[in-house]
Amino acid sequence: MPERLFKYQPATDEALSNARNTILWFSAPSQFNDPFDCALAIVTPTLTDEDYARVFDRELQRKGQPLLERFGARRSADSDFRAAIDRALATAFEAQRQSHLHQRGVSCFADAGDSLLMWSHYAAGHRGFCLEFDGTREPFCHSRPVIYPTKVPRLNPVDLLMGEAPRGIFEQAMLLTKAPCWSYEREWRLVHERANDQVTYDVGALQTIYVGCAAEAHLLGSLHDLARARAIRLFT
């Protein structure tokens, strides 16, 4: 966990208001600028004979004799059973994917405040500002790093169904995985249970404000007033 986290901001009234009122905004991933962000198909489409057998045994414990009567001696090898399992898993995990995409909230940070690309892409072409937070304080200490693998992570849905997958692996694959081309962001994320919601943080968590080199005078004045009122360092 980095000791400092940075949030690049555009020169908008909303961004200024959030800074003044110690608010973090958690957006739905469906609103991100990259449509593939948090929307990857991460569940493997092909199950093994062992996977079907595991599901059959699980369902047998739940439903007993009626399951045997329906699918007969072929048990987990029955094509109808396999097709039913494929449909059920696909439906269940697509519902999970849509839930993470539209109903979870995410707030994004970087572990450095001097990235020219980040200033260009997220601080309105250096016309905005960047907030430096104490990463050891709430809620920033719960941030988790984004990973940038060369291949899309694939999860076995049977492992998830049986509770045998590592805890949080679905959220890691869905919300904390991006394509390698984004690795320059060195991103960390906070995940919130509700999308389009806000969380307040302690006043002392905001350590420093950096102003973009192309910022207009009115933004500089507003940030100077904020820094002076809170005894926060300001760099222009």
mmCIF file of N, CA and C in Angstrom, residues 1-8 107-115 118-119 130-135 140 143-146 148 182-189 210:
data_model
loop_
_atom_site.group_PDB
_atom_site.id
_atom_site.type_symbol
_atom_site.label_atom_id
_atom_site.label_comp_id
_atom_site.label_asym_id
_atom_site.label_seq_id
_atom_site.Cartn_x
_atom_site.Cartn_y
_atom_site.Cartn_z
ATOM 1 N N MET A 1 0.841 -1.192 0.000
ATOM 2 C CA MET A 1 0.000 0.000 0.000
ATOM 3 C C MET A 1 0.874 1.238 0.000
ATOM 4 N N PRO A 2 0.746 2.118 -1.007
ATOM 5 C CA PRO A 2 1.563 3.335 -1.028
ATOM 6 C C PRO A 2 1.173 4.296 0.093
ATOM 7 N N GLU A 3 2.139 5.050 0.571
ATOM 8 C CA GLU A 3 1.861 6.021 1.624
ATOM 9 C C GLU A 3 1.071 7.209 1.095
ATOM 10 N N ARG A 4 1.147 7.444 -0.203
ATOM 11 C CA ARG A 4 0.421 8.556 -0.817
ATOM 12 C C ARG A 4 -0.356 8.068 -2.028
ATOM 13 N N LEU A 5 -1.560 8.587 -2.176
ATOM 14 C CA LEU A 5 -2.378 8.315 -3.356
ATOM 15 C C LEU A 5 -2.779 9.643 -3.975
ATOM 16 N N PHE A 6 -2.864 9.663 -5.290
ATOM 17 C CA PHE A 6 -3.115 10.903 -6.017
ATOM 18 C C PHE A 6 -4.368 10.767 -6.872
ATOM 19 N N LYS A 7 -5.153 11.821 -6.881
ATOM 20 C CA LYS A 7 -6.383 11.831 -7.685
ATOM 21 C C LYS A 7 -6.345 13.041 -8.611
ATOM 22 N N TYR A 8 -6.224 12.769 -9.893
ATOM 23 C CA TYR A 8 -6.210 13.826 -10.909
ATOM 24 C C TYR A 8 -7.644 14.279 -11.179
ATOM 25 N N SER A 107 -13.789 4.325 -7.072
ATOM 26 C CA SER A 107 -13.060 5.590 -7.063
ATOM 27 C C SER A 107 -11.598 5.284 -7.375
ATOM 28 N N CYS A 108 -11.025 6.052 -8.297
ATOM 29 C CA CYS A 108 -9.716 5.704 -8.868
ATOM 30 C C CYS A 108 -8.623 6.679 -8.422
ATOM 31 N N PHE A 109 -7.431 6.132 -8.207
ATOM 32 C CA PHE A 109 -6.266 6.903 -7.785
ATOM 33 C C PHE A 109 -5.033 6.430 -8.538
ATOM 34 N N ALA A 110 -3.963 7.196 -8.423
ATOM 35 C CA ALA A 110 -2.657 6.793 -8.946
ATOM 36 C C ALA A 110 -1.659 6.854 -7.803
ATOM 37 N N ASP A 111 -0.529 6.157 -7.963
ATOM 38 C CA ASP A 111 0.468 6.192 -6.892
ATOM 39 C C ASP A 111 1.559 7.219 -7.153
ATOM 40 N N ALA A 112 1.358 8.083 -8.163
ATOM 41 C CA ALA A 112 2.311 9.162 -8.459
ATOM 42 C C ALA A 112 1.537 10.378 -8.960
ATOM 43 N N GLY A 113 2.051 11.557 -8.646
ATOM 44 C CA GLY A 113 1.365 12.782 -9.041
ATOM 45 C C GLY A 113 2.066 13.552 -10.141
ATOM 46 N N ASP A 114 3.090 12.953 -10.753
ATOM 47 C CA ASP A 114 3.886 13.685 -11.734
ATOM 48 C C ASP A 114 3.848 13.048 -13.124
ATOM 49 N N SER A 115 2.783 12.313 -13.413
ATOM 50 C CA SER A 115 2.650 11.673 -14.725
ATOM 51 C C SER A 115 2.085 12.661 -15.734
ATOM 52 N N MET A 118 -1.131 11.333 -17.229
ATOM 53 C CA MET A 118 -2.285 11.454 -16.335
ATOM 54 C C MET A 118 -2.771 12.894 -16.255
ATOM 55 N N TRP A 119 -1.850 13.837 -16.204
ATOM 56 C CA TRP A 119 -2.250 15.245 -16.224
ATOM 57 C C TRP A 119 -3.001 15.573 -17.515
ATOM 58 N N CYS A 130 -4.533 18.161 -8.993
ATOM 59 C CA CYS A 130 -4.301 16.818 -8.471
ATOM 60 C C CYS A 130 -4.259 16.878 -6.952
ATOM 61 N N LEU A 131 -4.994 15.985 -6.313
ATOM 62 C CA LEU A 131 -5.046 15.920 -4.859
ATOM 63 C C LEU A 131 -4.152 14.790 -4.362
ATOM 64 N N GLU A 132 -3.359 15.073 -3.357
ATOM 65 C CA GLU A 132 -2.508 14.055 -2.743
ATOM 66 C C GLU A 132 -3.082 13.674 -1.389
ATOM 67 N N PHE A 133 -3.391 12.382 -1.210
ATOM 68 C CA PHE A 133 -3.988 11.891 0.024
ATOM 69 C C PHE A 133 -2.998 11.028 0.806
ATOM 70 N N ASP A 134 -3.208 11.004 2.114
ATOM 71 C CA ASP A 134 -2.463 10.101 2.980
ATOM 72 C C ASP A 134 -3.048 8.705 2.803
ATOM 73 N N GLY A 135 -2.294 7.807 2.173
ATOM 74 C CA GLY A 135 -2.792 6.479 1.875
ATOM 75 C C GLY A 135 -2.959 5.581 3.086
ATOM 76 N N PHE A 140 -8.731 5.438 2.365
ATOM 77 C CA PHE A 140 -7.696 5.210 1.346
ATOM 78 C C PHE A 140 -6.868 3.960 1.620
ATOM 79 N N SER A 143 -7.581 0.823 -0.400
ATOM 80 C CA SER A 143 -7.396 0.789 -1.847
ATOM 81 C C SER A 143 -6.638 -0.464 -2.260
ATOM 82 N N ARG A 144 -6.935 -0.922 -3.452
ATOM 83 C CA ARG A 144 -6.288 -2.134 -3.970
ATOM 84 C C ARG A 144 -5.708 -1.838 -5.347
ATOM 85 N N PRO A 145 -4.576 -2.470 -5.674
ATOM 86 C CA PRO A 145 -3.915 -2.166 -6.934
ATOM 87 C C PRO A 145 -4.620 -2.812 -8.128
ATOM 88 N N VAL A 146 -4.635 -2.098 -9.229
ATOM 89 C CA VAL A 146 -5.100 -2.647 -10.497
ATOM 90 C C VAL A 146 -3.947 -3.445 -11.108
ATOM 91 N N TYR A 148 -2.384 -5.474 -14.677
ATOM 92 C CA TYR A 148 -2.409 -5.270 -16.135
ATOM 93 C C TYR A 148 -1.847 -6.511 -16.849
ATOM 94 N N TRP A 182 -2.914 0.332 -20.288
ATOM 95 C CA TRP A 182 -3.245 1.288 -19.232
ATOM 96 C C TRP A 182 -2.244 1.263 -18.074
ATOM 97 N N SER A 183 -1.195 0.491 -18.181
ATOM 98 C CA SER A 183 -0.299 0.301 -17.036
ATOM 99 C C SER A 183 0.406 1.583 -16.603
ATOM 100 N N TYR A 184 0.504 2.556 -17.512
ATOM 101 C CA TYR A 184 1.146 3.816 -17.145
ATOM 102 C C TYR A 184 0.393 4.530 -16.023
ATOM 103 N N GLU A 185 -0.883 4.196 -15.838
ATOM 104 C CA GLU A 185 -1.680 4.864 -14.801
ATOM 105 C C GLU A 185 -1.258 4.467 -13.380
ATOM 106 N N ARG A 186 -0.683 3.266 -13.253
ATOM 107 C CA ARG A 186 -0.293 2.775 -11.913
ATOM 108 C C ARG A 186 -1.447 2.991 -10.935
ATOM 109 N N GLU A 187 -2.575 2.427 -11.307
ATOM 110 C CA GLU A 187 -3.842 2.753 -10.648
ATOM 111 C C GLU A 187 -4.104 1.914 -9.402
ATOM 112 N N TRP A 188 -4.754 2.559 -8.452
ATOM 113 C CA TRP A 188 -5.308 1.915 -7.266
ATOM 114 C C TRP A 188 -6.783 2.278 -7.196
ATOM 115 N N ARG A 189 -7.594 1.364 -6.660
ATOM 116 C CA ARG A 189 -9.032 1.608 -6.632
ATOM 117 C C ARG A 189 -9.639 1.290 -5.269
ATOM 118 N N TYR A 210 -1.887 20.008 -6.057
ATOM 119 C CA TYR A 210 -1.027 20.415 -7.168
ATOM 120 C C TYR A 210 -1.924 21.008 -8.261
#
